[in-house]
Amino acid sequence: MSENDPYQSTGQREDEPLPRVAAADLRDAWPVLDAEARIEGFRYLTSSDAEEFFLELPAFDRATIVTGLPTAEQRWWIRALPPDDVADVIQEINEEDRSRVLSLLDDSSRREISALLAYSEDEAGGLMNPRYARLRPDMSVDEAISYLRRQTRERVESIYYAYVLDQQAHLLGVVSFRQLMMTRGDALVRDVMETDLIRVPEEMDQEALSALFAQHDFLSLPVVDANGCMKGIVTADDIVDVVREEATEDIQKIGGTAALEAPYLQVGMFDMLKKRGGWLVLLFVGEMATEGAMSHFGVAIEKAAILAFFIPLIISSGGNCGSQASTLVIRAIALGEVRLRDWWRVFARELAVGTSLGLLLGIVGFVRIMVWQNTFKNADDPTVGFYGEHWALLGATVGFSVLGVALWGTLSGALLPFALKRFGLDPATASAPLVATMVDVTGLVIYFTTAAILLHGTLL
Amino acid sequence: MSENDPYQSTGQREDEPLPRVAAADLRDAWPVLDAEARIEGFRYLTSSDAEEFFLELPAFDRATIVTGLPTAEQRWWIRALPPDDVADVIQEINEEDRSRVLSLLDDSSRREISALLAYSEDEAGGLMNPRYARLRPDMSVDEAISYLRRQTRERVESIYYAYVLDQQAHLLGVVSFRQLMMTRGDALVRDVMETDLIRVPEEMDQEALSALFAQHDFLSLPVVDANGCMKGIVTADDIVDVVREEATEDIQKIGGTAALEAPYLQVGMFDMLKKRGGWLVLLFVGEMATEGAMSHFGVAIEKAAILAFFIPLIISSGGNCGSQASTLVIRAIALGEVRLRDWWRVFARELAVGTSLGLLLGIVGFVRIMVWQNTFKNADDPTVGFYGEHWALLGATVGFSVLGVALWGTLSGALLPFALKRFGLDPATASAPLVATMVDVTGLVIYFTTAAILLHGTLL
């Protein structure tokens, strides 16, 4: 094992009946340990270290630990978590083990957690904590403060905001602890509470929810059902995790992989191959169309092999421009900066950007050929410069092709995410490799068509 | 203007001396309005709507509004914000206007904000709020509660955690409001407080800071200087913004653009061209090496033009594999799942993954040639199948080249982010287009070398 082996760092395993692992050492070695070593290392922690350590772990790792321990210990650890965290852990456990782990809980927690599990993991209901501080509208501020004081003993996660509910649990308003503290003790909660508040529907998607948190700088938001009844709260610390997860998924998709859904080093080899191989084969099959296009222009290549030399340069320009445009638009859509109906504004912008970038690259391409022409000698005929007498036409062919390909790549890359979203798909599926593959065939067509026009009667 | 024109939706601009814009309409039209229209729209809001609206805006938009208003109104709006938000706004204002806007503040706020501005925007000091709830260790719990009650009047952002400081402002411990509420009133704060707490150094990078928040599910963390003196707090709601910004930057870099640093629709055309054109020209110049490589193999192409037909397919496989590997590794590094010294574990994994994926794609490529060979007729000689008598050797050339290129692309893509980080650069600079460009030349070399070996004496 590596220098990170937690047992080596204690240095005295032989002598002690119960070796102890320092939490810091385990934390350090964690990313590179397999499931078994993690469970073993965890069991060697002192009990107070273990508790702190367990609470720091993400749901995926908590599930590994819980399912790997003897049943009595499982019960202890699963009960140490608040209900929303238990629900997250349960979702990481495979189907067979779920009901067994659920059976370790007391009845009321099991009911709460089963209710949470009915929600999808990526909607507000699946993220919320069903335990929150609640008040009645007809309480006085003094009563409210001492009532909240009692509630803190019942493992309510946050008392910073207290929600005011009627008998049927309809959400009437919210009052911050700070407001209660600033108000005369005999005032009524109903007169202090803020009634103009943001209510999150249970089924709100986590992406929309994180945009809401980012926009308003809230520490928590109430989740209500269709009848306006309060179901729980979502807190900013959970949203930090959500935003990281969403970004990870988008980044992985942009790179042309299916979302991994677990830390990189933890994904099994088979899973990794499935998530990457699927897209790669699809892209490979798509890219095969380039062979068809190339063979269509085979006569031109046979006449002037030099045309083939510029193929990678030209088609990669399209791919690069498309990759830029698609990632910018994917991110702008995810952040809510750009909406579906703004597509034509994006189109107009990218038309201008793509044309300018295409001109820039086209000129660079032409200048490159001009410089080589005048600097190097042609191997066959040293009197005509590197690219021969028709170098200017060749340069023009490359230049105009790059312009066309860059513009086409930019526009395709910018509009594909909108098209995907329009049809209910994730815009992030417009990965850099997908856009590159899509524009490669068109790039070849643009190039050889330009060549046919400009080089007819000279090279062709 | 579009259907989103806020003035059209009031429908009666002509008749009213002071037309009012509904906040919802302005919010809706916001993304597509230019700076001038935004300021105009904002000034037409009722004053209570305007306040709510202003507080929802990101720092970039707040800066636009503040600098666009008459000085008297500027003073009002800039004073409505807590000091960390003012610092963010100031950072979005161009240098000339900064000192003028700072002069609108009262002395004590200006001192606080100047202190914040001394920090870099992306470190803990630049994110923190210097106003927080503080207690002395020798207070009783009852004294502490009523002291906090007074502090809430001084615009302290959060009283959920109160920090215990000695006379020299050294951070001794933290006590949550909940703990205070659960404790006997005559207990001392020093006996209730938690002393084993995480202290964030002022200069901690925001990426490390958000990893800390994600791991521990805190709502706030204290920031201390080198002497252990408390400087401020960072709250989870600010971290939500940070995580979104960091992900946006990484995504833009992965797509091959410099980070935009403003919403997509707000970036000026010149800036957009600069941030995209720079990378595109660099990639284009890099990709020119492919022309050199191709001309090196020009004789082979002249002998067997069919070899050229597979060039886009083969080099794109390398690009796609590289793009997958680099984005996965970039994200794993950003999330702290993988550290610099883990590079060889990643190498070992990607060696296995790259070989498997390469074999898969290579087989698909060979099968494709086999199927075409037996399905279609050769135009020149209908008796020998689509690719002629040496089709199996051609298929093997394509298959082995794809294997080699895919493996090479995967390994280059996986290791480049580590190399960048090792030299102090941002791993996200290993964009999909950069990796693709880097492996294109090698892809050509692998392909033509394989062809020279396998096709020697037949096609070549």
Short mmCIF file of N, CA and C in Angstrom, two decimals, chain B residues 265-378:
data_model
loop_
_atom_site.label_atom_id
_atom_site.label_comp_id
_atom_site.label_asym_id
_atom_site.label_seq_id
_atom_site.Cartn_x
_atom_site.Cartn_y
_atom_site.Cartn_z
N LEU B 265 -25.18 37.60 -22.32
CA LEU B 265 -25.79 38.65 -23.14
C LEU B 265 -25.24 40.05 -22.80
N GLN B 266 -24.49 40.16 -21.68
CA GLN B 266 -23.99 41.47 -21.27
C GLN B 266 -22.55 41.72 -21.73
N VAL B 267 -21.90 40.69 -22.22
CA VAL B 267 -20.50 40.87 -22.63
C VAL B 267 -20.47 41.66 -23.94
N GLY B 268 -19.68 42.73 -23.97
CA GLY B 268 -19.58 43.54 -25.17
C GLY B 268 -18.96 42.74 -26.31
N MET B 269 -19.26 43.15 -27.56
CA MET B 269 -18.80 42.40 -28.72
C MET B 269 -17.27 42.31 -28.77
N PHE B 270 -16.60 43.43 -28.43
CA PHE B 270 -15.14 43.45 -28.51
C PHE B 270 -14.53 42.47 -27.50
N ASP B 271 -15.09 42.52 -26.28
CA ASP B 271 -14.64 41.63 -25.22
C ASP B 271 -14.85 40.17 -25.60
N MET B 272 -16.03 39.89 -26.16
CA MET B 272 -16.36 38.53 -26.56
C MET B 272 -15.36 38.02 -27.59
N LEU B 273 -15.04 38.87 -28.57
CA LEU B 273 -14.10 38.46 -29.62
C LEU B 273 -12.72 38.23 -29.03
N LYS B 274 -12.33 39.08 -28.07
CA LYS B 274 -11.02 38.94 -27.46
C LYS B 274 -10.92 37.62 -26.70
N LYS B 275 -11.96 37.33 -25.91
CA LYS B 275 -11.92 36.15 -25.06
C LYS B 275 -12.02 34.86 -25.87
N ARG B 276 -12.66 34.90 -27.03
CA ARG B 276 -12.78 33.70 -27.85
C ARG B 276 -11.69 33.65 -28.90
N GLY B 277 -11.42 34.81 -29.52
CA GLY B 277 -10.45 34.85 -30.62
C GLY B 277 -9.05 34.45 -30.19
N GLY B 278 -8.65 34.85 -29.00
CA GLY B 278 -7.30 34.54 -28.52
C GLY B 278 -7.04 33.04 -28.55
N TRP B 279 -7.94 32.30 -27.91
CA TRP B 279 -7.79 30.85 -27.88
C TRP B 279 -7.91 30.24 -29.28
N LEU B 280 -8.86 30.74 -30.05
CA LEU B 280 -9.07 30.15 -31.38
C LEU B 280 -7.83 30.30 -32.25
N VAL B 281 -7.22 31.48 -32.22
CA VAL B 281 -6.02 31.70 -33.04
C VAL B 281 -4.90 30.77 -32.57
N LEU B 282 -4.74 30.68 -31.24
CA LEU B 282 -3.72 29.80 -30.68
C LEU B 282 -3.94 28.35 -31.13
N LEU B 283 -5.20 27.89 -31.04
CA LEU B 283 -5.50 26.51 -31.43
C LEU B 283 -5.28 26.33 -32.93
N PHE B 284 -5.65 27.36 -33.71
CA PHE B 284 -5.51 27.30 -35.16
C PHE B 284 -4.04 27.18 -35.54
N VAL B 285 -3.22 28.00 -34.89
CA VAL B 285 -1.78 27.96 -35.17
C VAL B 285 -1.23 26.59 -34.76
N GLY B 286 -1.66 26.10 -33.59
CA GLY B 286 -1.21 24.78 -33.15
C GLY B 286 -1.61 23.70 -34.15
N GLU B 287 -2.84 23.80 -34.63
CA GLU B 287 -3.37 22.79 -35.55
C GLU B 287 -2.65 22.82 -36.90
N MET B 288 -1.98 23.95 -37.20
CA MET B 288 -1.24 24.02 -38.46
C MET B 288 -0.16 22.95 -38.55
N ALA B 289 0.29 22.47 -37.40
CA ALA B 289 1.28 21.39 -37.42
C ALA B 289 0.74 20.17 -38.15
N THR B 290 -0.60 20.03 -38.19
CA THR B 290 -1.15 18.87 -38.90
C THR B 290 -0.82 18.95 -40.38
N GLU B 291 -0.76 20.19 -40.92
CA GLU B 291 -0.43 20.30 -42.34
C GLU B 291 0.99 19.79 -42.59
N GLY B 292 1.90 20.14 -41.68
CA GLY B 292 3.26 19.63 -41.79
C GLY B 292 3.28 18.11 -41.76
N ALA B 293 2.55 17.54 -40.79
CA ALA B 293 2.51 16.09 -40.67
C ALA B 293 1.93 15.46 -41.93
N MET B 294 0.84 16.05 -42.43
CA MET B 294 0.19 15.50 -43.62
C MET B 294 1.12 15.56 -44.82
N SER B 295 1.83 16.68 -44.98
CA SER B 295 2.69 16.78 -46.16
C SER B 295 3.85 15.80 -46.05
N HIS B 296 4.23 15.51 -44.79
CA HIS B 296 5.26 14.50 -44.57
C HIS B 296 4.81 13.14 -45.11
N PHE B 297 3.50 12.88 -44.99
CA PHE B 297 2.95 11.60 -45.46
C PHE B 297 2.30 11.75 -46.83
N GLY B 298 2.64 12.86 -47.52
CA GLY B 298 1.99 13.16 -48.80
C GLY B 298 2.15 12.05 -49.82
N VAL B 299 3.32 11.41 -49.83
CA VAL B 299 3.58 10.36 -50.81
C VAL B 299 2.58 9.21 -50.62
N ALA B 300 2.35 8.86 -49.35
CA ALA B 300 1.39 7.78 -49.06
C ALA B 300 0.00 8.15 -49.58
N ILE B 301 -0.40 9.42 -49.37
CA ILE B 301 -1.73 9.85 -49.82
C ILE B 301 -1.80 9.82 -51.34
N GLU B 302 -0.70 10.23 -52.00
CA GLU B 302 -0.71 10.21 -53.46
C GLU B 302 -0.82 8.78 -53.97
N LYS B 303 -0.18 7.84 -53.27
CA LYS B 303 -0.26 6.43 -53.68
C LYS B 303 -1.63 5.85 -53.41
N ALA B 304 -2.17 6.14 -52.24
CA ALA B 304 -3.46 5.56 -51.85
C ALA B 304 -4.34 6.63 -51.24
N ALA B 305 -5.09 7.33 -52.12
CA ALA B 305 -5.94 8.43 -51.66
C ALA B 305 -6.95 7.94 -50.62
N ILE B 306 -7.28 6.66 -50.68
CA ILE B 306 -8.26 6.11 -49.74
C ILE B 306 -7.81 6.29 -48.29
N LEU B 307 -6.49 6.32 -48.07
CA LEU B 307 -6.00 6.55 -46.70
C LEU B 307 -6.48 7.88 -46.16
N ALA B 308 -6.56 8.87 -47.04
CA ALA B 308 -6.98 10.20 -46.60
C ALA B 308 -8.43 10.19 -46.10
N PHE B 309 -9.23 9.26 -46.67
CA PHE B 309 -10.67 9.26 -46.35
C PHE B 309 -10.93 9.04 -44.86
N PHE B 310 -10.02 8.30 -44.20
CA PHE B 310 -10.26 7.94 -42.79
C PHE B 310 -9.63 8.93 -41.80
N ILE B 311 -8.95 9.94 -42.35
CA ILE B 311 -8.25 10.87 -41.45
C ILE B 311 -9.18 11.56 -40.44
N PRO B 312 -10.29 12.17 -40.88
CA PRO B 312 -11.15 12.83 -39.88
C PRO B 312 -11.66 11.84 -38.83
N LEU B 313 -12.04 10.65 -39.25
CA LEU B 313 -12.56 9.65 -38.32
C LEU B 313 -11.51 9.31 -37.26
N ILE B 314 -10.29 9.08 -37.70
CA ILE B 314 -9.25 8.64 -36.77
C ILE B 314 -8.82 9.74 -35.82
N ILE B 315 -8.57 10.94 -36.36
CA ILE B 315 -8.09 11.97 -35.43
C ILE B 315 -9.22 12.43 -34.51
N SER B 316 -10.47 12.38 -34.97
CA SER B 316 -11.54 12.80 -34.06
C SER B 316 -11.71 11.82 -32.90
N SER B 317 -11.42 10.53 -33.12
CA SER B 317 -11.49 9.57 -32.00
C SER B 317 -10.55 9.98 -30.88
N GLY B 318 -9.34 10.40 -31.27
CA GLY B 318 -8.39 10.84 -30.27
C GLY B 318 -8.90 12.07 -29.53
N GLY B 319 -9.46 13.01 -30.28
CA GLY B 319 -9.99 14.23 -29.67
C GLY B 319 -11.13 13.92 -28.71
N ASN B 320 -12.03 13.04 -29.11
CA ASN B 320 -13.17 12.71 -28.25
C ASN B 320 -12.73 12.01 -26.97
N CYS B 321 -11.84 11.06 -27.10
CA CYS B 321 -11.34 10.36 -25.91
C CYS B 321 -10.62 11.34 -24.99
N GLY B 322 -9.82 12.23 -25.57
CA GLY B 322 -9.08 13.20 -24.78
C GLY B 322 -9.99 14.18 -24.08
N SER B 323 -11.03 14.59 -24.78
CA SER B 323 -11.98 15.54 -24.21
C SER B 323 -12.72 14.92 -23.01
N GLN B 324 -13.12 13.66 -23.14
CA GLN B 324 -13.75 12.95 -22.01
C GLN B 324 -12.82 12.90 -20.81
N ALA B 325 -11.61 12.39 -21.05
CA ALA B 325 -10.68 12.19 -19.94
C ALA B 325 -10.33 13.51 -19.28
N SER B 326 -10.05 14.56 -20.09
CA SER B 326 -9.62 15.81 -19.47
C SER B 326 -10.74 16.44 -18.65
N THR B 327 -11.99 16.43 -19.16
CA THR B 327 -13.07 17.05 -18.37
C THR B 327 -13.34 16.28 -17.09
N LEU B 328 -13.28 14.95 -17.14
CA LEU B 328 -13.50 14.17 -15.92
C LEU B 328 -12.43 14.49 -14.88
N VAL B 329 -11.18 14.58 -15.34
CA VAL B 329 -10.09 14.83 -14.40
C VAL B 329 -10.13 16.27 -13.89
N ILE B 330 -10.41 17.22 -14.78
CA ILE B 330 -10.52 18.63 -14.35
C ILE B 330 -11.55 18.75 -13.23
N ARG B 331 -12.70 18.12 -13.40
CA ARG B 331 -13.76 18.24 -12.40
C ARG B 331 -13.38 17.53 -11.11
N ALA B 332 -12.76 16.35 -11.25
CA ALA B 332 -12.36 15.60 -10.05
C ALA B 332 -11.33 16.40 -9.25
N ILE B 333 -10.42 17.10 -9.94
CA ILE B 333 -9.45 17.95 -9.23
C ILE B 333 -10.16 19.11 -8.55
N ALA B 334 -11.08 19.75 -9.28
CA ALA B 334 -11.79 20.91 -8.71
C ALA B 334 -12.58 20.51 -7.48
N LEU B 335 -13.15 19.31 -7.46
CA LEU B 335 -13.95 18.87 -6.32
C LEU B 335 -13.08 18.31 -5.20
N GLY B 336 -11.77 18.21 -5.43
CA GLY B 336 -10.89 17.67 -4.41
C GLY B 336 -10.95 16.14 -4.32
N GLU B 337 -11.60 15.49 -5.31
CA GLU B 337 -11.67 14.03 -5.30
C GLU B 337 -10.33 13.41 -5.64
N VAL B 338 -9.53 14.18 -6.38
CA VAL B 338 -8.24 13.70 -6.86
C VAL B 338 -7.21 14.79 -6.58
N ARG B 339 -6.08 14.43 -6.01
CA ARG B 339 -5.03 15.41 -5.73
C ARG B 339 -3.85 15.18 -6.65
N LEU B 340 -2.96 16.17 -6.68
CA LEU B 340 -1.83 16.13 -7.60
C LEU B 340 -1.09 14.79 -7.49
N ARG B 341 -0.84 14.37 -6.23
CA ARG B 341 -0.04 13.15 -6.06
C ARG B 341 -0.81 11.88 -6.45
N ASP B 342 -2.10 11.99 -6.75
CA ASP B 342 -2.86 10.82 -7.20
C ASP B 342 -2.71 10.59 -8.70
N TRP B 343 -1.84 11.39 -9.36
CA TRP B 343 -1.79 11.33 -10.81
C TRP B 343 -1.57 9.91 -11.33
N TRP B 344 -0.75 9.14 -10.63
CA TRP B 344 -0.43 7.81 -11.18
C TRP B 344 -1.61 6.84 -11.03
N ARG B 345 -2.50 7.09 -10.01
CA ARG B 345 -3.71 6.27 -9.93
C ARG B 345 -4.62 6.56 -11.12
N VAL B 346 -4.71 7.87 -11.43
CA VAL B 346 -5.52 8.26 -12.58
C VAL B 346 -4.90 7.67 -13.84
N PHE B 347 -3.58 7.75 -13.94
CA PHE B 347 -2.88 7.20 -15.10
C PHE B 347 -3.21 5.71 -15.25
N ALA B 348 -3.12 4.96 -14.14
CA ALA B 348 -3.37 3.52 -14.20
C ALA B 348 -4.82 3.24 -14.64
N ARG B 349 -5.77 3.98 -14.07
CA ARG B 349 -7.18 3.81 -14.46
C ARG B 349 -7.39 4.10 -15.93
N GLU B 350 -6.81 5.25 -16.37
CA GLU B 350 -7.07 5.69 -17.74
C GLU B 350 -6.35 4.81 -18.75
N LEU B 351 -5.26 4.19 -18.31
CA LEU B 351 -4.57 3.24 -19.17
C LEU B 351 -5.52 2.07 -19.47
N ALA B 352 -6.18 1.59 -18.43
CA ALA B 352 -7.13 0.49 -18.61
C ALA B 352 -8.35 0.95 -19.41
N VAL B 353 -8.91 2.13 -19.02
CA VAL B 353 -10.10 2.64 -19.72
C VAL B 353 -9.78 2.93 -21.18
N GLY B 354 -8.65 3.61 -21.42
CA GLY B 354 -8.29 3.99 -22.78
C GLY B 354 -8.07 2.77 -23.66
N THR B 355 -7.43 1.75 -23.10
CA THR B 355 -7.20 0.53 -23.88
C THR B 355 -8.54 -0.13 -24.23
N SER B 356 -9.42 -0.23 -23.25
CA SER B 356 -10.72 -0.86 -23.51
C SER B 356 -11.52 -0.08 -24.53
N LEU B 357 -11.58 1.24 -24.34
CA LEU B 357 -12.36 2.06 -25.27
C LEU B 357 -11.73 2.02 -26.66
N GLY B 358 -10.40 2.02 -26.72
CA GLY B 358 -9.72 1.95 -27.99
C GLY B 358 -10.01 0.64 -28.72
N LEU B 359 -10.00 -0.46 -27.97
CA LEU B 359 -10.32 -1.76 -28.56
C LEU B 359 -11.75 -1.74 -29.11
N LEU B 360 -12.67 -1.22 -28.28
CA LEU B 360 -14.08 -1.14 -28.69
C LEU B 360 -14.22 -0.36 -30.00
N LEU B 361 -13.65 0.85 -30.03
CA LEU B 361 -13.77 1.68 -31.23
C LEU B 361 -13.04 1.05 -32.41
N GLY B 362 -11.88 0.46 -32.14
CA GLY B 362 -11.11 -0.18 -33.21
C GLY B 362 -11.91 -1.30 -33.86
N ILE B 363 -12.58 -2.09 -33.03
CA ILE B 363 -13.40 -3.19 -33.56
C ILE B 363 -14.56 -2.64 -34.37
N VAL B 364 -15.21 -1.59 -33.83
CA VAL B 364 -16.31 -0.96 -34.58
C VAL B 364 -15.80 -0.50 -35.94
N GLY B 365 -14.60 0.11 -35.95
CA GLY B 365 -14.03 0.60 -37.21
C GLY B 365 -13.76 -0.53 -38.18
N PHE B 366 -13.19 -1.63 -37.70
CA PHE B 366 -12.89 -2.76 -38.58
C PHE B 366 -14.18 -3.36 -39.14
N VAL B 367 -15.17 -3.53 -38.24
CA VAL B 367 -16.45 -4.12 -38.66
C VAL B 367 -17.13 -3.25 -39.72
N ARG B 368 -17.02 -1.93 -39.53
CA ARG B 368 -17.61 -1.02 -40.50
C ARG B 368 -17.02 -1.26 -41.89
N ILE B 369 -15.69 -1.41 -41.95
CA ILE B 369 -15.03 -1.62 -43.24
C ILE B 369 -15.42 -2.99 -43.81
N MET B 370 -15.53 -3.99 -42.92
CA MET B 370 -15.92 -5.33 -43.36
C MET B 370 -17.33 -5.31 -43.95
N VAL B 371 -18.23 -4.63 -43.28
CA VAL B 371 -19.63 -4.58 -43.74
C VAL B 371 -19.71 -3.86 -45.09
N TRP B 372 -19.03 -2.73 -45.19
CA TRP B 372 -19.07 -1.98 -46.45
C TRP B 372 -18.47 -2.82 -47.59
N GLN B 373 -17.36 -3.47 -47.28
CA GLN B 373 -16.66 -4.31 -48.25
C GLN B 373 -17.62 -5.32 -48.87
N ASN B 374 -18.44 -5.93 -48.02
CA ASN B 374 -19.31 -7.00 -48.49
C ASN B 374 -20.68 -6.53 -48.95
N THR B 375 -20.99 -5.26 -48.73
CA THR B 375 -22.32 -4.76 -49.07
C THR B 375 -22.32 -3.94 -50.34
N PHE B 376 -21.26 -3.12 -50.53
CA PHE B 376 -21.26 -2.21 -51.67
C PHE B 376 -20.23 -2.65 -52.71
N LYS B 377 -20.41 -2.13 -53.91
CA LYS B 377 -19.50 -2.47 -55.01
C LYS B 377 -18.47 -1.38 -55.20
N ASN B 378 -17.27 -1.75 -55.58
CA ASN B 378 -16.23 -0.79 -55.92
C ASN B 378 -16.56 -0.20 -57.30
#
